[in-house]
Amino acid sequence: MADTGTDTWWRGAAIYQVYLRSFADGNGDGIGDLAGLRARLPYLAELGVDAIWLNPWYPSPMADGGYDVADYRAIDPSFGDLAEAEAYIEEAHALGIRTIIDIVPNHGSDQQDWFVQALAAGPGSAERERFLFCDGREGGLPPNDWQSIFNGPAWTQVADGQWYLHLFAPEQPDFNWRNPEVVEEFHAILRFWLDRGVDGIRIDSAAVLFKDLDCVEESYTDHDDVHEVYRGWRRITDEYEGRFLVGEMWMPDQERFALYLRPDEMQTAFNFDFLSRSWDAAELRASIDLTLTTHVPIGAPPTWVLSNHDVTRPVTKYGRPDTSFSHQDRKHGMQTDPVLGERRARAAALLAMALPGGLYVYQGEELGLPEVEDLPDHLLQDPLWVRSGGTDRGRDGCRVPIPWSGKEPPFGFGAGTPWLPQPADWKNLTVESQQADQNSMLALYRDGLKLRRTHLGDGTLTWMDSAEGVLAFTRESLTCITNLTAGAMNLPPHTEVLLTSAPLEEGKLPTDTTAWLR
């Protein structure tokens, strides 16, 4: 594993994100589960990943794809049970694959025991103090005018007249992090999973835990008090060898972002700036420089992410006109060039693999899966769609189940009908169809991850002089060049080509292509 020591394996790891509902179905009910994941562990070991990050696997009404957690110490029956989760962790460890799980601290589920008790207990009770219940304003108005991230008011009124805060869906009531019971409960949850061999904790919506409810503005992001929470979490994870915290924070202020990565807080955090940049050499270099400037002085390894379960898949994103590029624009029928998108996605993959720090790969990236933009309206389940009145297609298009084999749906995903339908033309994108094709996206990822483990990981980057529209840098024994100009370019003389994202043209590097050299 490309790292600097056992305790810091995550500094240069390649981590594969599994959205469990859509990875592999082991019992034939159309929903991915732990049985399916366990059966596919050899595939991930062969791919060359160091760890798996699992989206929430807890019991949940699935109002938000599992991010509305009803019980933090159990497994949703649709995925399996706790014994099967423990068996999975053990089997993954046997293959050299570590496990990272999602912890969702901002909110729970309206079906969680604590919230049911709070509704029954009434205003002023200790049970309600675990959440953010308030009286409304005159005229039957909510406590303030905050809006939910999922559209609509961030407040819902209950039968006795009080209101509770939910930054996301109404089914996701926010916890009161000024309540010591909440703090202690999550300490116990962390220990519960670390004791079972979990290697890392991904912290969902990490910057929004604290709210000043008397603020007129939507002041619920990045409150100073949140840092003491993560100092407490860090003290716990430091008791377990080789464990780490990775935060999810969408924050444009890099100085504030860096505060979460101080030596006594999180070890890493997702780098959404890189994910958000358009396919432009100056834009990408600016993001790389900004990321390194933020992380290197404080000794924190950067992370590199091209997509996840919340954003448009790279093949579709990079196939859109440069001027209208957006990783979160989900309007129906946007213009996309799939050939251009695949070419740039391949180049972006090799570029991201070559950068110093940790790498996150969302399931299906290694197959070149596009966003499914024509899912029938009646099948869409994302609350972004439900609460937008049909103006936001939501995130279901990047969550369609993985195609494994065969010539027609469900493509080996499982014996039943998948919870979201797969396009018929995915027959050319299955794992089976790409396994033996040395020019496939799967082969590119497999070869790239193998070379990355051998040559790269954590470390330094040195920029090389290059023409406008070209990114060129050295990493230890490897040189990475990405050509974003309109035409082919000459490669440096006397170099060995280790890997390219597209075939060379008479020894020249074509446009929208990345090459690894030495």
XYZ file of C-alpha atoms in Angstrom:
518
model
C 0.000 0.000 0.000
C 1.406 3.393 -1.001
C 1.760 5.153 2.368
C 4.330 6.329 4.864
C 3.509 3.876 7.651
C 0.852 1.645 9.148
C -0.808 4.397 11.163
C -1.165 6.723 8.179
C -2.243 4.336 5.421
C -5.006 6.760 4.423
C -2.565 9.509 3.399
C -2.061 8.003 -0.056
C -4.858 5.453 -0.279
C -7.167 4.750 -3.214
C -10.649 4.556 -1.685
C -13.661 3.155 -3.540
C -17.106 4.505 -2.691
C -19.864 1.895 -2.532
C -23.461 3.127 -2.685
C -24.751 -0.128 -1.268
C -28.273 -0.021 -2.750
C -26.774 0.085 -6.242
C -23.622 -2.029 -6.057
C -24.703 -5.691 -6.135
C -27.880 -7.502 -5.089
C -27.244 -10.790 -3.299
C -30.799 -11.839 -2.418
C -32.704 -10.940 -5.583
C -34.972 -8.208 -4.197
C -33.633 -5.520 -6.540
C -31.695 -3.694 -3.822
C -27.944 -3.969 -3.382
C -26.851 -5.493 -0.089
C -23.965 -6.845 1.974
C -24.276 -10.303 0.429
C -23.757 -8.762 -2.999
C -20.837 -6.656 -1.807
C -19.135 -9.622 -0.142
C -19.420 -11.629 -3.355
C -17.781 -8.795 -5.309
C -14.885 -8.136 -2.924
C -12.437 -10.065 -5.167
C -13.316 -7.653 -7.990
C -12.388 -4.667 -5.835
C -9.185 -6.355 -4.681
C -8.234 -6.958 -8.323
C -9.104 -3.370 -9.194
C -6.471 -2.296 -6.686
C -8.332 -0.245 -4.084
C -7.050 0.152 -0.537
C -10.371 0.813 1.183
C -14.132 0.947 0.693
C -16.247 3.878 1.818
C -19.835 2.784 2.421
C -22.755 5.173 2.355
C -25.088 4.759 5.378
C -26.062 1.132 5.954
C -28.203 1.736 9.045
C -31.950 1.113 9.477
C -33.720 3.953 7.683
C -37.109 4.828 6.174
C -35.046 5.906 3.115
C -36.553 9.365 2.879
C -33.063 10.459 1.762
C -31.311 7.325 0.579
C -30.308 6.238 4.084
C -29.125 9.616 5.348
C -32.202 9.655 7.579
C -30.862 7.239 10.197
C -33.267 5.517 12.592
C -30.684 3.427 14.483
C -26.931 4.070 14.382
C -26.002 0.689 15.876
C -27.680 -1.693 13.443
C -27.904 -2.561 9.740
C -30.962 -1.926 7.581
C -32.718 -5.277 6.927
C -32.646 -4.612 3.189
C -28.828 -4.730 3.386
C -28.400 -7.600 5.866
C -27.706 -7.584 9.589
C -24.966 -6.699 12.043
C -23.391 -10.157 11.933
C -23.108 -9.892 8.149
C -21.554 -6.426 8.441
C -18.941 -7.809 10.831
C -18.260 -10.705 8.449
C -17.862 -8.259 5.559
C -15.325 -6.169 7.502
C -13.325 -9.302 8.320
C -13.415 -10.605 4.739
C -12.384 -7.229 3.357
C -9.475 -7.047 5.798
C -8.367 -10.499 4.675
C -8.084 -9.112 1.126
C -6.165 -6.036 2.311
C -9.182 -3.716 1.984
C -10.144 -1.401 4.831
C -13.617 -0.056 5.578
C -14.841 3.525 6.024
C -18.425 4.137 7.133
C -20.677 7.175 7.067
C -21.679 8.808 10.341
C -24.514 11.356 9.989
C -24.275 13.717 12.995
C -26.369 16.688 11.893
C -29.720 14.928 11.861
C -31.498 11.652 12.481
C -34.820 10.220 11.273
C -38.295 11.253 12.387
C -38.763 7.538 13.129
C -35.760 7.339 15.454
C -36.679 6.485 19.066
C -35.343 9.786 20.379
C -37.542 11.823 18.055
C -40.642 9.717 18.738
C -40.022 10.281 22.450
C -39.580 14.022 21.868
C -42.937 14.308 20.107
C -44.665 12.451 22.949
C -42.928 14.370 25.747
C -44.038 17.825 24.667
C -42.589 21.362 24.940
C -39.906 22.023 27.530
C -39.029 18.342 28.009
C -35.545 16.890 28.205
C -36.430 14.743 25.208
C -37.070 17.806 23.046
C -33.774 19.342 24.131
C -32.002 16.690 22.063
C -33.361 18.415 18.925
C -34.057 22.009 17.904
C -37.685 22.637 18.839
C -38.861 26.244 19.072
C -42.028 28.259 19.388
C -43.098 30.070 16.258
C -43.584 33.768 15.566
C -46.839 35.628 15.678
C -49.267 34.852 12.909
C -48.453 31.149 12.848
C -45.023 31.707 11.274
C -41.984 29.475 11.886
C -39.197 30.700 14.199
C -37.269 32.220 11.303
C -37.207 32.173 7.503
C -34.468 29.611 6.983
C -34.863 27.423 3.920
C -34.085 23.725 3.643
C -31.213 22.532 1.458
C -33.852 20.263 -0.106
C -36.141 23.215 -0.962
C -38.957 24.685 1.103
C -38.944 25.861 4.734
C -36.401 24.392 7.144
C -39.097 24.175 9.848
C -42.002 21.779 10.346
C -44.776 22.326 12.895
C -45.945 19.516 15.190
C -49.359 18.924 16.760
C -48.736 20.969 19.919
C -47.744 24.041 17.904
C -43.952 23.948 18.250
C -41.630 23.761 15.270
C -38.519 21.634 14.720
C -35.548 22.465 12.509
C -34.456 20.275 9.596
C -31.803 21.614 7.251
C -32.637 18.774 4.884
C -35.969 16.916 4.513
C -38.727 17.153 7.178
C -38.052 13.477 7.903
C -34.531 14.458 9.050
C -34.804 16.439 12.320
C -31.596 18.227 13.339
C -29.866 17.333 16.609
C -29.050 19.954 19.237
C -25.270 19.735 19.531
C -25.264 21.999 22.589
C -26.923 19.140 24.463
C -24.367 16.893 26.283
C -26.569 13.838 25.665
C -26.100 14.243 21.921
C -22.330 14.588 22.293
C -22.061 11.463 24.464
C -24.385 9.444 22.234
C -22.182 9.988 19.200
C -19.052 9.171 21.187
C -20.671 5.833 21.992
C -21.648 5.314 18.341
C -18.058 5.899 17.215
C -16.738 3.352 19.711
C -19.422 0.845 18.696
C -18.161 0.737 15.104
C -14.444 1.181 15.802
C -14.655 -1.802 18.137
C -15.999 -3.804 15.187
C -12.992 -3.072 13.024
C -14.111 -0.040 11.021
C -10.984 1.804 9.822
C -12.341 5.258 9.072
C -15.286 7.574 9.668
C -16.687 9.786 6.932
C -18.553 12.691 8.562
C -21.616 13.791 6.608
C -22.407 17.535 6.432
C -19.650 18.112 8.945
C -19.780 21.921 9.092
C -23.475 22.498 9.831
C -23.968 21.020 13.298
C -24.370 24.262 15.258
C -27.076 26.853 14.624
C -27.825 30.246 16.151
C -31.582 30.263 15.799
C -31.975 33.990 16.504
C -29.979 34.885 13.389
C -31.951 36.564 10.630
C -29.583 35.194 8.002
C -29.144 31.485 7.266
C -26.231 31.231 9.674
C -25.967 27.490 10.041
C -22.661 26.738 8.363
C -19.196 26.556 9.915
C -19.915 27.671 13.488
C -16.793 27.911 15.669
C -18.274 25.572 18.296
C -18.170 22.621 15.890
C -14.416 22.234 16.279
C -14.677 21.016 19.866
C -16.936 18.205 18.613
C -14.271 16.939 16.242
C -11.524 17.304 18.828
C -13.548 14.881 20.912
C -13.969 12.517 17.965
C -10.251 12.694 17.211
C -9.379 11.762 20.784
C -11.531 8.653 20.424
C -10.194 7.548 17.025
C -6.618 8.092 18.202
C -7.200 5.321 20.754
C -7.461 2.876 17.829
C -4.411 2.252 15.653
C -4.640 3.319 12.020
C -8.118 4.930 12.188
C -8.986 8.304 10.694
C -11.688 10.909 10.127
C -12.641 12.419 6.751
C -15.045 15.348 6.660
C -17.596 16.400 4.074
C -17.593 20.204 3.973
C -18.673 22.306 0.986
C -16.730 25.453 1.924
C -15.279 28.061 -0.455
C -13.171 29.713 2.277
C -9.956 27.690 2.344
C -8.714 29.276 5.559
C -11.875 28.164 7.352
C -11.663 24.775 5.639
C -8.119 24.279 6.959
C -9.285 24.771 10.563
C -10.986 21.365 10.402
C -7.643 19.775 9.532
C -5.674 20.999 12.514
C -3.573 18.293 14.211
C -6.204 17.604 16.870
C -9.223 17.462 14.522
C -9.846 15.554 11.280
C -6.995 13.994 9.353
C -8.590 14.602 5.934
C -11.544 16.232 4.200
C -13.108 15.964 0.760
C -11.770 18.376 -1.853
C -14.844 19.628 -3.646
C -13.029 22.520 -5.286
C -11.220 20.149 -7.665
C -14.462 18.301 -8.441
C -16.181 21.595 -9.275
C -13.678 22.974 -11.787
C -14.302 22.944 -15.517
C -12.105 21.149 -18.044
C -9.591 23.954 -18.424
C -5.864 23.850 -17.711
C -5.747 27.161 -15.843
C -8.802 26.223 -13.766
C -7.436 22.805 -12.843
C -3.965 24.103 -12.017
C -5.467 26.840 -9.851
C -7.457 24.215 -7.960
C -4.436 21.934 -7.510
C -2.303 24.832 -6.270
C -5.050 26.045 -3.930
C -5.493 22.548 -2.534
C -1.781 22.001 -1.935
C -1.384 25.475 -0.430
C -4.199 24.694 1.990
C -3.032 21.212 2.995
C 0.759 21.019 2.825
C 1.623 23.692 5.449
C -0.532 21.964 8.072
C 0.647 18.463 7.191
C -2.751 17.216 6.052
C -2.946 15.062 2.909
C -5.248 16.411 0.187
C -7.955 14.274 -1.354
C -8.992 14.131 -5.006
C -12.554 13.381 -6.055
C -14.122 13.367 -9.531
C -17.655 12.384 -8.484
C -19.802 10.822 -5.783
C -23.417 9.856 -5.077
C -24.505 13.515 -5.064
C -23.109 14.870 -8.347
C -23.216 14.295 -12.093
C -21.002 11.469 -13.341
C -17.738 12.550 -15.055
C -18.512 11.120 -18.517
C -21.643 13.275 -18.666
C -20.188 16.288 -16.852
C -17.134 16.543 -19.097
C -19.235 16.004 -22.211
C -21.128 19.240 -21.738
C -20.088 22.509 -23.405
C -17.268 24.101 -21.441
C -19.216 27.307 -20.985
C -22.178 25.586 -19.312
C -20.234 22.995 -17.326
C -21.692 22.170 -13.924
C -21.326 19.069 -11.760
C -24.743 19.664 -10.161
C -26.838 20.932 -13.070
C -29.491 18.256 -13.496
C -31.876 19.917 -15.919
C -33.540 17.439 -18.244
C -32.219 17.185 -21.805
C -28.940 19.096 -21.478
C -26.634 18.849 -24.492
C -23.926 16.215 -23.942
C -21.216 14.787 -26.220
C -20.611 11.252 -24.870
C -17.458 10.668 -26.945
C -15.873 13.900 -25.714
C -17.088 13.156 -22.200
C -15.484 9.727 -22.094
C -12.209 11.019 -23.513
C -11.989 13.791 -20.913
C -13.134 11.503 -18.092
C -10.293 9.118 -18.930
C -7.783 11.975 -18.938
C -9.185 13.366 -15.689
C -8.922 9.960 -14.035
C -5.201 9.609 -14.764
C -4.618 13.217 -13.723
C -6.383 12.690 -10.382
C -4.540 9.398 -9.763
C -1.197 11.155 -10.243
C -1.805 13.887 -7.657
C -0.341 13.571 -4.143
C -2.691 12.432 -1.389
C -5.769 10.259 -1.185
C -7.971 9.325 -4.139
C -11.712 8.589 -3.992
C -13.369 6.631 -6.815
C -17.166 6.480 -6.950
C -18.541 3.099 -8.058
C -19.013 3.000 -11.815
C -16.345 5.591 -12.591
C -14.040 2.708 -13.468
C -16.639 1.530 -16.015
C -17.213 4.942 -17.593
C -20.895 4.957 -16.660
C -22.761 8.083 -17.767
C -25.450 9.896 -15.811
C -28.855 8.362 -16.531
C -30.804 11.483 -17.444
C -34.026 9.939 -18.742
C -35.282 8.031 -15.704
C -39.113 8.059 -15.661
C -40.478 10.739 -13.349
C -42.532 8.261 -11.326
C -39.414 6.279 -10.390
C -37.396 9.214 -9.049
C -36.959 8.997 -5.267
C -34.539 11.778 -4.370
C -36.073 14.422 -2.055
C -34.437 17.070 -4.239
C -36.860 15.991 -6.980
C -39.830 15.484 -4.690
C -39.511 18.869 -2.955
C -38.527 20.928 -6.006
C -41.869 20.530 -7.729
C -40.194 18.822 -10.663
C -37.580 21.499 -11.417
C -34.572 19.546 -10.083
C -34.090 16.020 -11.435
C -32.250 15.070 -8.276
C -29.381 12.653 -7.808
C -30.952 9.349 -8.832
C -29.263 9.504 -12.232
C -25.829 8.823 -10.704
C -27.206 6.085 -8.421
C -28.470 3.616 -11.030
C -27.317 0.039 -10.207
C -23.994 -1.224 -11.537
C -23.960 -3.452 -14.682
C -21.902 -6.565 -14.086
C -22.566 -9.000 -16.930
C -24.904 -10.100 -19.688
C -26.520 -8.354 -22.651
C -29.654 -6.929 -21.071
C -30.869 -5.540 -17.735
C -30.411 -6.267 -14.884
C -26.891 -7.008 -16.184
C -25.986 -9.405 -13.387
C -26.859 -6.897 -10.652
C -29.169 -9.500 -9.112
C -32.051 -11.833 -9.878
C -34.766 -9.241 -9.273
C -35.753 -5.989 -10.967
C -33.342 -3.220 -9.846
C -34.789 -0.384 -7.763
C -33.807 1.984 -10.596
C -33.739 0.801 -14.243
C -30.480 0.471 -16.149
C -30.219 1.691 -19.778
C -30.213 -1.111 -22.331
C -27.072 0.272 -23.995
C -25.068 -0.409 -20.822
C -24.412 -3.873 -22.280
C -21.160 -2.438 -23.618
C -20.185 -1.042 -20.217
C -20.528 -4.122 -18.023
C -17.598 -5.410 -15.998
C -17.748 -8.600 -18.064
C -17.516 -6.764 -21.399
C -14.560 -4.651 -20.234
C -12.534 -7.253 -18.337
C -10.584 -8.534 -21.337
C -10.451 -5.237 -23.266
C -7.080 -3.579 -22.656
C -8.431 -0.304 -24.054
C -11.456 -0.166 -21.752
C -12.064 2.314 -18.960
C -11.839 -0.570 -16.502
C -8.376 -1.497 -17.789
C -7.287 2.147 -17.502
C -8.346 2.265 -13.843
C -6.850 -1.124 -13.047
C -3.523 -0.233 -14.653
C -3.510 3.278 -13.212
C -4.229 2.162 -9.660
C -1.523 -0.498 -9.884
C 1.085 2.007 -11.103
C -0.103 4.540 -8.537
C 0.432 2.050 -5.732
C 3.913 1.277 -7.047
C 5.117 4.796 -7.828
C 2.933 7.323 -6.035
C 0.529 7.965 -3.141
C 1.331 10.707 -0.647
C 4.280 12.995 -1.380
C 5.174 16.144 -3.281
C 4.457 17.616 -6.704
C 6.779 19.767 -8.821
C 5.379 21.699 -11.769
C 7.270 21.600 -15.075
C 7.461 24.384 -17.618
C 4.759 23.783 -20.200
C 2.792 25.476 -22.940
C -0.526 27.162 -22.287
C -3.250 24.560 -22.008
C -0.886 21.850 -20.754
C -0.530 20.550 -17.203
C 2.852 18.924 -16.542
C 4.390 17.906 -13.229
C 6.705 15.347 -11.707
C 5.922 13.010 -8.824
C 8.850 10.989 -7.516
C 9.841 8.761 -10.477
C 6.827 9.689 -12.631
C 5.940 12.571 -14.928
C 2.292 13.383 -15.621
C 1.266 15.441 -18.649
C -2.320 16.387 -19.518
C -2.931 18.018 -22.892
C -5.943 20.337 -22.843
C -4.972 22.231 -26.001
C -6.872 21.896 -29.267
C -4.225 19.741 -30.970
C -1.626 17.039 -30.410
C 1.648 17.905 -28.684
C 5.158 16.492 -28.675
C 6.154 14.442 -25.657
C 9.481 15.139 -23.947
C 12.341 13.219 -25.603
C 13.964 10.164 -24.017
C 10.975 9.210 -21.910
C 9.251 5.881 -21.412
C 5.472 5.946 -21.733
C 3.949 4.016 -18.823
C 0.269 4.714 -19.476
C -1.941 7.014 -21.515
C -5.646 7.726 -21.355
C -5.868 7.566 -25.178
C -3.559 6.135 -27.873
C -0.655 8.306 -28.970
C -0.784 9.779 -32.464
C 2.573 9.133 -34.149
C 4.319 9.600 -30.824
C 2.378 12.758 -29.983
C -0.061 13.262 -27.124
C -3.548 14.013 -28.507
C -5.875 16.655 -27.132
C -7.772 15.784 -23.926
C -5.287 13.044 -23.068
C -3.114 12.335 -20.025
C 0.189 10.452 -20.176
C 2.351 9.013 -17.417
C 6.038 8.968 -18.308
C 9.382 8.214 -16.728
